[in-house]
């Protein structure tokens, strides 16, 4: 779990505000209800879509306005990449049904895109809406679509498959369940309300119809907006601040690292302005981790647990001093500390934008928690982003004793759909 990548984005922590008297619900449509929400509501339009991006805490927002936050479906990039992490998430992979090919895939992506646009705007699904989210606003809902390696053979589009989508190499720390890995199609759903997220999940499942069947599904969560007194980096289930060194959109090379350029790239043209998502289900061995003292945990990570600052001193954002030693000559940040190993300047500049969710799927027969991280990271090229960092972690990360990679997937996520278009149209109709 590379340190340079989990953002508080992952959990935009927002300030709590005084509640406002709700308007009468009688006679109000869902859309009208949104228009009457308190003036404190923040609506993200095309120009403001990067507010609360995954590399820093989102702007402080009173709890009463959480439901009104809206992310636009149409745009240069698909939603759910640079936005701040939502409180609830669902990851789901599909395989095309037997006999389904390019034509059926195109019709499915068209349906999915129409549904995603409506739901992200706070509207009902086109057909047979379940009313699960009837009383809620958009709640920062995002729906993101991607294609797996196997999709291209199934649709006769092998010549359009990007080289960057070649299968990830094997890592010694992998304990992968093939049934919960890969897939023809991948969908990421996130929202700041659990019912809104579930509503979108059901709509996407129903839209699949006879064209595709579910391969696997995973459910996650993050801190709820308004749960902290001020915006701050989120914590993972190990209690560590997570996401301090995520790339920031304000950095000059952010787009170069995260998105496929619109020209001059070896990727096919349909991937312009898109990105590659690596998805890993990483189980945290919490019983073993929690037996460590706080000092031992900090040595494993290389950062203070209390405030996320590097063990070499300063604040959370102070650059780590990799050469600093204590009175006995020992490195203050251990040589195998997770935060040291994952630094971009220790990996040839390799960087990725992490946007994960935590998960808890109960307990096994021995009472051991099945919990950890639904790791999702974004990069323009996984062979220059995720792969070199994970290889280095594989060779000596102190954290590897306390985690286990249990499933994996790599997906090509095309750029955003323009008005009147659907996601992947350039591939499926090109």
Coordinates of C-alpha atoms in Angstrom, one line a residue:
X1 CA 0.0 0.0 0.0
X2 CA 2.3 2.8 -1.2
X3 CA 2.3 5.8 1.2
X4 CA 2.6 8.3 -1.6
X5 CA -0.9 7.5 -2.7
X6 CA -3.8 7.4 -0.2
X7 CA -5.4 10.8 -0.1
X8 CA -7.5 12.3 2.4
X9 CA -9.2 12.7 -0.6
X10 CA -10.2 9.4 0.1
X11 CA -12.2 10.9 2.9
X12 CA -13.0 14.5 2.6
X13 CA -13.3 15.5 6.2
X14 CA -15.7 18.4 6.5
X15 CA -16.8 20.7 9.2
X16 CA -20.1 20.2 11.0
X17 CA -22.6 22.9 10.7
X18 CA -25.9 23.9 12.4
X19 CA -28.9 22.1 11.0
X20 CA -31.5 24.0 9.1
X21 CA -35.2 23.6 9.1
X22 CA -36.2 21.3 6.3
X23 CA -38.8 22.6 3.8
X24 CA -42.0 20.8 3.5
X25 CA -41.7 17.6 1.3
X26 CA -45.2 17.7 0.1
X27 CA -45.5 18.3 -3.6
X28 CA -41.8 18.7 -4.1
X29 CA -40.0 16.7 -6.8
X30 CA -36.5 15.4 -6.0
X31 CA -35.1 18.0 -8.3
X32 CA -37.1 20.8 -6.7
X33 CA -36.1 19.6 -3.3
X34 CA -32.4 20.1 -4.3
X35 CA -33.1 23.6 -5.5
X36 CA -34.5 24.6 -2.2
X37 CA -31.6 23.2 -0.2
X38 CA -29.8 25.6 2.2
X39 CA -27.6 28.3 0.7
X40 CA -24.6 26.5 2.2
X41 CA -24.9 23.7 -0.4
X42 CA -22.0 23.2 -2.8
X43 CA -22.7 22.1 -6.3
X44 CA -19.7 21.0 -8.4
X45 CA -20.0 22.0 -12.0
X46 CA -17.7 21.5 -14.9
X47 CA -15.4 24.3 -13.7
X48 CA -15.5 23.2 -10.1
X49 CA -15.2 19.5 -10.7
X50 CA -11.8 19.3 -9.1
X51 CA -12.9 20.7 -5.8
X52 CA -12.1 18.2 -3.1
X53 CA -9.7 16.3 -5.3
X54 CA -8.3 13.2 -3.9
X55 CA -4.9 14.7 -2.9
X56 CA -6.2 17.0 -0.2
X57 CA -9.1 17.4 2.2
X58 CA -12.2 18.8 0.7
X59 CA -13.6 22.2 1.6
X60 CA -15.4 22.3 4.9
X61 CA -19.1 21.6 4.3
X62 CA -21.9 21.6 6.9
X63 CA -23.6 18.2 7.2
X64 CA -26.9 19.8 6.1
X65 CA -25.5 20.4 2.6
X66 CA -23.9 17.0 2.0
X67 CA -26.8 15.7 0.0
X68 CA -26.8 18.7 -2.4
X69 CA -23.2 18.2 -3.6
X70 CA -23.3 17.2 -7.3
X71 CA -20.5 16.0 -9.6
X72 CA -21.0 16.4 -13.4
X73 CA -21.1 13.2 -15.5
X74 CA -19.9 14.8 -18.7
X75 CA -16.4 16.2 -18.9
X76 CA -12.8 15.7 -20.1
X77 CA -12.2 12.9 -17.6
X78 CA -14.6 10.5 -16.1
X79 CA -15.9 11.3 -12.6
X80 CA -14.6 9.4 -9.6
X81 CA -10.9 10.1 -10.2
X82 CA -9.9 13.5 -9.0
X83 CA -12.9 14.1 -6.7
X84 CA -12.5 13.7 -3.0
X85 CA -13.3 10.2 -1.7
X86 CA -16.9 9.6 -0.7
X87 CA -18.2 8.0 2.5
X88 CA -19.5 4.9 0.7
X89 CA -18.3 2.9 -2.3
X90 CA -19.0 -0.2 -4.4
X91 CA -16.6 -1.8 -6.8
X92 CA -18.1 -4.3 -9.2
X93 CA -16.8 -6.3 -12.2
X94 CA -18.9 -7.9 -14.9
X95 CA -18.2 -10.5 -17.6
X96 CA -20.0 -10.3 -20.9
X97 CA -22.7 -13.0 -21.2
X98 CA -22.2 -15.9 -23.6
X99 CA -22.9 -14.7 -27.1
X100 CA -22.6 -11.0 -26.2
X101 CA -20.1 -9.0 -28.3
X102 CA -19.3 -5.5 -29.5
X103 CA -22.9 -4.6 -30.3
X104 CA -24.3 -5.7 -27.0
X105 CA -21.4 -4.0 -25.2
X106 CA -22.0 -0.7 -26.9
X107 CA -25.7 -0.8 -26.0
X108 CA -24.8 -1.6 -22.4
X109 CA -22.3 1.3 -22.1
X110 CA -25.0 3.6 -23.6
X111 CA -27.5 2.4 -21.0
X112 CA -25.0 2.7 -18.2
X113 CA -23.9 6.2 -19.2
X114 CA -27.5 7.4 -19.4
X115 CA -28.3 6.0 -15.9
X116 CA -25.1 7.4 -14.4
X117 CA -25.8 10.9 -15.8
X118 CA -29.3 10.9 -14.3
X119 CA -28.4 9.5 -10.9
X120 CA -25.4 11.8 -10.5
X121 CA -27.8 14.7 -11.2
X122 CA -30.1 13.5 -8.4
X123 CA -32.8 12.2 -10.8
X124 CA -34.5 8.9 -10.9
X125 CA -33.3 6.0 -13.1
X126 CA -34.9 5.9 -16.5
X127 CA -36.9 2.7 -15.9
X128 CA -38.2 0.9 -12.9
X129 CA -36.5 3.1 -10.3
X130 CA -36.5 1.5 -6.9
X131 CA -37.1 4.8 -5.0
X132 CA -34.3 3.8 -2.6
X133 CA -32.7 7.3 -3.1
X134 CA -36.0 9.2 -3.5
X135 CA -35.6 11.5 -0.6
X136 CA -31.9 12.2 -1.1
X137 CA -29.9 14.6 -3.3
X138 CA -26.9 13.6 -5.5
X139 CA -24.7 13.3 -2.4
X140 CA -21.5 13.5 -4.5
X141 CA -22.4 10.4 -6.4
X142 CA -19.8 9.3 -9.1
X143 CA -20.0 6.3 -11.4
X144 CA -16.9 5.3 -13.4
X145 CA -16.5 2.7 -16.1
X146 CA -13.5 0.7 -17.3
X147 CA -12.5 -2.2 -19.6
X148 CA -10.4 -5.2 -18.6
X149 CA -7.9 -7.1 -20.7
X150 CA -10.4 -9.9 -21.5
X151 CA -13.0 -7.4 -22.9
X152 CA -11.2 -6.9 -26.1
X153 CA -11.1 -10.5 -27.2
X154 CA -14.7 -10.9 -26.3
X155 CA -15.7 -8.0 -28.6
X156 CA -13.2 -8.6 -31.5
X157 CA -11.3 -5.4 -30.6
X158 CA -7.9 -7.0 -29.8
X159 CA -6.1 -4.4 -32.1
X160 CA -7.5 -1.6 -29.9
X161 CA -6.2 -3.1 -26.6
X162 CA -3.6 -0.8 -25.1
X163 CA -0.2 -2.3 -24.3
X164 CA -0.5 -0.7 -20.9
X165 CA -3.3 -3.1 -20.2
X166 CA -1.0 -6.2 -20.3
X167 CA -1.5 -8.3 -17.1
X168 CA 0.3 -7.2 -14.0
X169 CA 3.3 -9.3 -13.1
X170 CA 3.1 -11.7 -10.2
X171 CA 4.3 -10.4 -6.8
X172 CA 5.6 -12.6 -4.0
X173 CA 3.1 -11.1 -1.5
X174 CA 0.1 -12.1 -3.7
X175 CA -2.5 -14.5 -2.4
X176 CA -5.0 -13.8 -5.2
X177 CA -8.5 -15.3 -5.5
X178 CA -9.0 -15.5 -9.3
X179 CA -12.8 -15.5 -8.8
X180 CA -12.5 -12.0 -7.3
X181 CA -10.0 -10.6 -9.7
X182 CA -10.0 -9.1 -13.2
X183 CA -13.2 -9.0 -15.4
X184 CA -14.4 -7.7 -18.8
X185 CA -15.9 -4.6 -17.4
X186 CA -15.4 -2.6 -14.1
X187 CA -17.6 -0.1 -12.4
X188 CA -16.7 2.1 -9.5
X189 CA -19.5 3.8 -7.5
X190 CA -19.0 6.3 -4.7
X191 CA -21.4 8.6 -2.8
X192 CA -21.6 10.4 0.6
X193 CA -24.9 8.6 1.4
X194 CA -25.1 4.8 1.7
X195 CA -28.6 4.6 0.1
X196 CA -27.6 6.8 -2.8
X197 CA -24.6 4.5 -3.5
X198 CA -26.7 1.3 -3.2
X199 CA -29.4 2.8 -5.4
X200 CA -26.8 3.4 -8.1
X201 CA -25.4 -0.1 -7.6
X202 CA -28.8 -1.7 -8.2
X203 CA -29.5 0.4 -11.2
X204 CA -26.2 -0.6 -12.8
X205 CA -26.8 -4.2 -12.1
X206 CA -30.3 -4.1 -13.5
X207 CA -29.1 -2.2 -16.6
X208 CA -26.7 -5.1 -17.3
X209 CA -29.7 -7.2 -18.2
X210 CA -28.8 -10.2 -20.3
X211 CA -25.6 -8.5 -21.7
X212 CA -23.3 -9.1 -18.7
X213 CA -23.2 -11.0 -15.5
X214 CA -21.6 -10.0 -12.2
X215 CA -18.1 -11.5 -11.7
X216 CA -17.4 -10.0 -8.3
X217 CA -18.5 -7.1 -6.0
X218 CA -16.8 -5.4 -3.1
X219 CA -18.2 -2.8 -0.7
X220 CA -16.3 -0.1 1.1
X221 CA -16.5 3.0 3.2
X222 CA -14.5 6.1 4.4
X223 CA -15.0 8.8 7.0
X224 CA -18.3 10.6 6.6
X225 CA -18.1 14.3 5.6
X226 CA -18.6 16.4 8.7
X227 CA -17.2 13.8 11.1
X228 CA -14.1 15.9 12.0
X229 CA -14.0 19.4 13.3
X230 CA -11.8 20.5 10.4
X231 CA -10.6 19.1 7.1
X232 CA -7.8 16.6 7.7
X233 CA -6.1 13.6 6.1
X234 CA -8.1 10.4 6.7
X235 CA -7.0 7.4 8.6
X236 CA -7.1 3.8 7.5
X237 CA -8.2 0.8 9.6
X238 CA -4.7 0.6 11.0
X239 CA -5.2 4.0 12.5
X240 CA -2.6 5.6 10.3
X241 CA -3.1 8.9 8.5
X242 CA -3.2 7.9 4.9
X243 CA -2.7 9.9 1.8
X244 CA -0.2 12.7 2.7
X245 CA 2.0 12.3 -0.4
X246 CA -0.7 11.9 -3.0
X247 CA 0.0 13.8 -6.3
X248 CA -1.9 17.1 -6.4
X249 CA -3.6 18.6 -9.4
X250 CA -1.8 21.8 -8.7
X251 CA 1.5 20.1 -9.6
X252 CA 2.8 20.8 -13.1
X253 CA 3.2 17.1 -14.0
X254 CA -0.1 15.9 -12.4
X255 CA -1.9 15.3 -15.7
X256 CA 1.2 13.7 -17.2
X257 CA 1.4 11.2 -14.3
X258 CA -2.3 10.4 -14.0
X259 CA -4.0 10.8 -17.5
X260 CA -3.2 9.6 -21.0
X261 CA -2.4 12.6 -23.1
X262 CA -4.7 13.5 -26.0
X263 CA -1.8 13.3 -28.5
X264 CA 1.8 12.0 -28.7
X265 CA 1.0 8.8 -26.8
X266 CA 1.5 5.1 -27.7
X267 CA -2.0 4.4 -26.3
X268 CA -4.8 4.1 -28.8
X269 CA -6.7 7.3 -29.5
X270 CA -9.8 6.2 -27.6
X271 CA -7.8 6.3 -24.4
X272 CA -7.1 10.0 -24.7
X273 CA -7.7 11.8 -21.4
X274 CA -8.3 8.4 -19.7
X275 CA -6.4 6.6 -17.0
X276 CA -5.5 3.2 -15.8
X277 CA -7.0 1.9 -12.5
X278 CA -5.2 -0.8 -10.5
X279 CA -7.7 -2.4 -8.1
X280 CA -6.4 -4.6 -5.2
X281 CA -8.3 -6.0 -2.2
X282 CA -5.7 -5.8 0.6
X283 CA -6.5 -7.6 3.8
X284 CA -5.0 -6.0 6.9
X285 CA -3.9 -8.5 9.6
X286 CA -5.3 -6.3 12.3
X287 CA -4.9 -8.8 15.2
X288 CA -1.1 -8.9 14.5
X289 CA -0.9 -5.2 13.9
X290 CA -2.7 -4.2 17.0
X291 CA -0.3 -6.2 19.2
X292 CA 2.5 -3.8 18.2
X293 CA 3.3 -0.8 20.4
X294 CA 2.6 2.6 18.9
X295 CA 6.3 3.2 18.5
X296 CA 6.7 -0.1 16.6
X297 CA 3.8 0.8 14.3
X298 CA 5.4 4.1 13.6
X299 CA 8.7 2.4 12.7
X300 CA 6.8 0.2 10.2
X301 CA 5.2 3.1 8.5
X302 CA 7.9 5.8 9.0
X303 CA 5.4 8.4 10.3
X304 CA 4.0 9.4 13.6
X305 CA 0.6 7.9 14.2
X306 CA -0.8 11.0 16.0
X307 CA -0.4 13.6 13.2
X308 CA 1.1 11.8 10.2
X309 CA 4.4 13.7 10.4
X310 CA 7.6 11.9 9.2
X311 CA 9.7 10.4 12.1
X312 CA 12.4 12.8 11.0
X313 CA 10.4 15.7 12.3
X314 CA 8.2 18.6 11.3
X315 CA 4.5 18.4 10.3
X316 CA 2.6 16.1 8.1
X317 CA 3.6 17.9 5.0
X318 CA 7.3 18.4 5.9
X319 CA 9.7 16.5 3.6
X320 CA 11.1 13.4 5.0
X321 CA 14.8 13.5 5.9
X322 CA 16.0 10.1 4.8
X323 CA 19.5 10.6 6.2
X324 CA 18.7 11.8 9.7
X325 CA 20.0 9.5 12.4
X326 CA 19.6 9.3 16.2
X327 CA 22.3 9.5 18.9
X328 CA 23.2 5.9 18.3
X329 CA 23.7 6.4 14.5
X330 CA 20.5 4.6 13.6
X331 CA 18.3 6.0 10.8
X332 CA 15.3 7.8 12.3
X333 CA 13.2 6.6 9.4
X334 CA 14.0 2.8 9.2
X335 CA 15.4 1.6 6.0
X336 CA 12.4 -0.7 5.4
X337 CA 9.7 1.8 6.5
X338 CA 6.7 1.8 4.2
X339 CA 6.8 5.6 3.7
X340 CA 10.5 5.6 2.8
X341 CA 10.2 2.8 0.2
X342 CA 7.1 4.3 -1.6
X343 CA 8.5 7.8 -2.0
X344 CA 8.5 8.8 -5.7
X345 CA 12.1 10.0 -5.5
X346 CA 13.1 6.5 -4.4
X347 CA 11.3 5.0 -7.3
X348 CA 12.4 6.9 -10.3
X349 CA 9.6 9.4 -10.0
X350 CA 6.9 6.7 -10.1
X351 CA 3.7 8.0 -8.7
X352 CA 0.0 7.2 -8.6
X353 CA -3.2 8.8 -7.4
X354 CA -4.7 6.6 -4.7
X355 CA -8.4 6.7 -4.1
X356 CA -9.3 3.7 -2.0
X357 CA -12.1 2.6 0.4
X358 CA -11.8 0.7 3.6
X359 CA -13.8 -2.5 3.9
X360 CA -15.0 -4.9 6.7
X361 CA -16.6 -8.2 5.6
X362 CA -17.1 -9.7 9.0
X363 CA -15.0 -12.4 10.7
X364 CA -13.7 -15.9 9.8
X365 CA -14.3 -19.0 11.8
X366 CA -11.5 -18.1 14.2
X367 CA -12.9 -14.7 14.9
X368 CA -10.2 -12.9 12.8
X369 CA -11.5 -9.8 11.1
X370 CA -11.8 -9.8 7.3
X371 CA -11.0 -6.1 6.9
X372 CA -8.6 -3.9 5.1
X373 CA -8.4 -1.7 2.0
X374 CA -10.0 -1.7 -1.4
X375 CA -7.0 -0.2 -3.0
X376 CA -7.7 1.8 -6.2
X377 CA -4.9 3.8 -7.8
X378 CA -4.8 5.8 -11.0
X379 CA -1.9 6.5 -13.4
X380 CA -1.2 7.2 -17.0
X381 CA 0.9 4.0 -17.3
X382 CA 0.8 1.2 -14.7
X383 CA 4.2 0.0 -15.8
X384 CA 5.6 3.3 -14.6
X385 CA 3.2 3.8 -11.7
X386 CA 2.0 0.9 -9.7
X387 CA 4.4 -1.9 -10.9
X388 CA 7.8 -0.4 -10.0
X389 CA 6.6 0.7 -6.5
X390 CA 4.9 -2.7 -5.8
X391 CA 8.0 -4.5 -6.9
X392 CA 10.1 -2.6 -4.5
X393 CA 7.6 -3.1 -1.7
X394 CA 7.8 -6.8 -2.5
X395 CA 11.5 -6.9 -1.7
X396 CA 11.5 -5.6 1.8
X397 CA 8.5 -3.4 3.0
X398 CA 8.1 -3.7 6.8
X399 CA 4.3 -3.4 6.3
X400 CA 4.2 -6.6 4.2
X401 CA 4.0 -8.7 7.4
X402 CA 0.7 -7.1 8.3
X403 CA -1.1 -7.2 4.9
X404 CA -2.2 -9.7 2.3
X405 CA -3.1 -8.9 -1.3
X406 CA -6.2 -11.1 -2.0
X407 CA -7.5 -10.0 -5.3
X408 CA -6.3 -7.8 -8.2
X409 CA -7.5 -6.1 -11.4
X410 CA -6.2 -3.7 -14.0
X411 CA -8.7 -1.7 -16.1
X412 CA -8.4 0.9 -18.9
X413 CA -10.7 3.8 -18.0
X414 CA -11.4 6.0 -21.1
X415 CA -11.8 9.7 -20.9
X416 CA -15.1 11.3 -20.1
X417 CA -18.1 11.4 -22.3
X418 CA -19.1 14.6 -24.1
X419 CA -22.7 15.7 -24.1
X420 CA -24.8 13.3 -26.1
X421 CA -22.1 10.6 -26.0
X422 CA -21.5 7.6 -23.8
X423 CA -18.4 6.3 -22.1
X424 CA -16.3 4.2 -24.4
X425 CA -18.0 5.3 -27.6
X426 CA -14.7 6.0 -29.3
X427 CA -13.7 2.4 -28.8
X428 CA -16.9 0.7 -29.5
X429 CA -17.9 2.8 -32.5
X430 CA -14.5 3.9 -33.8

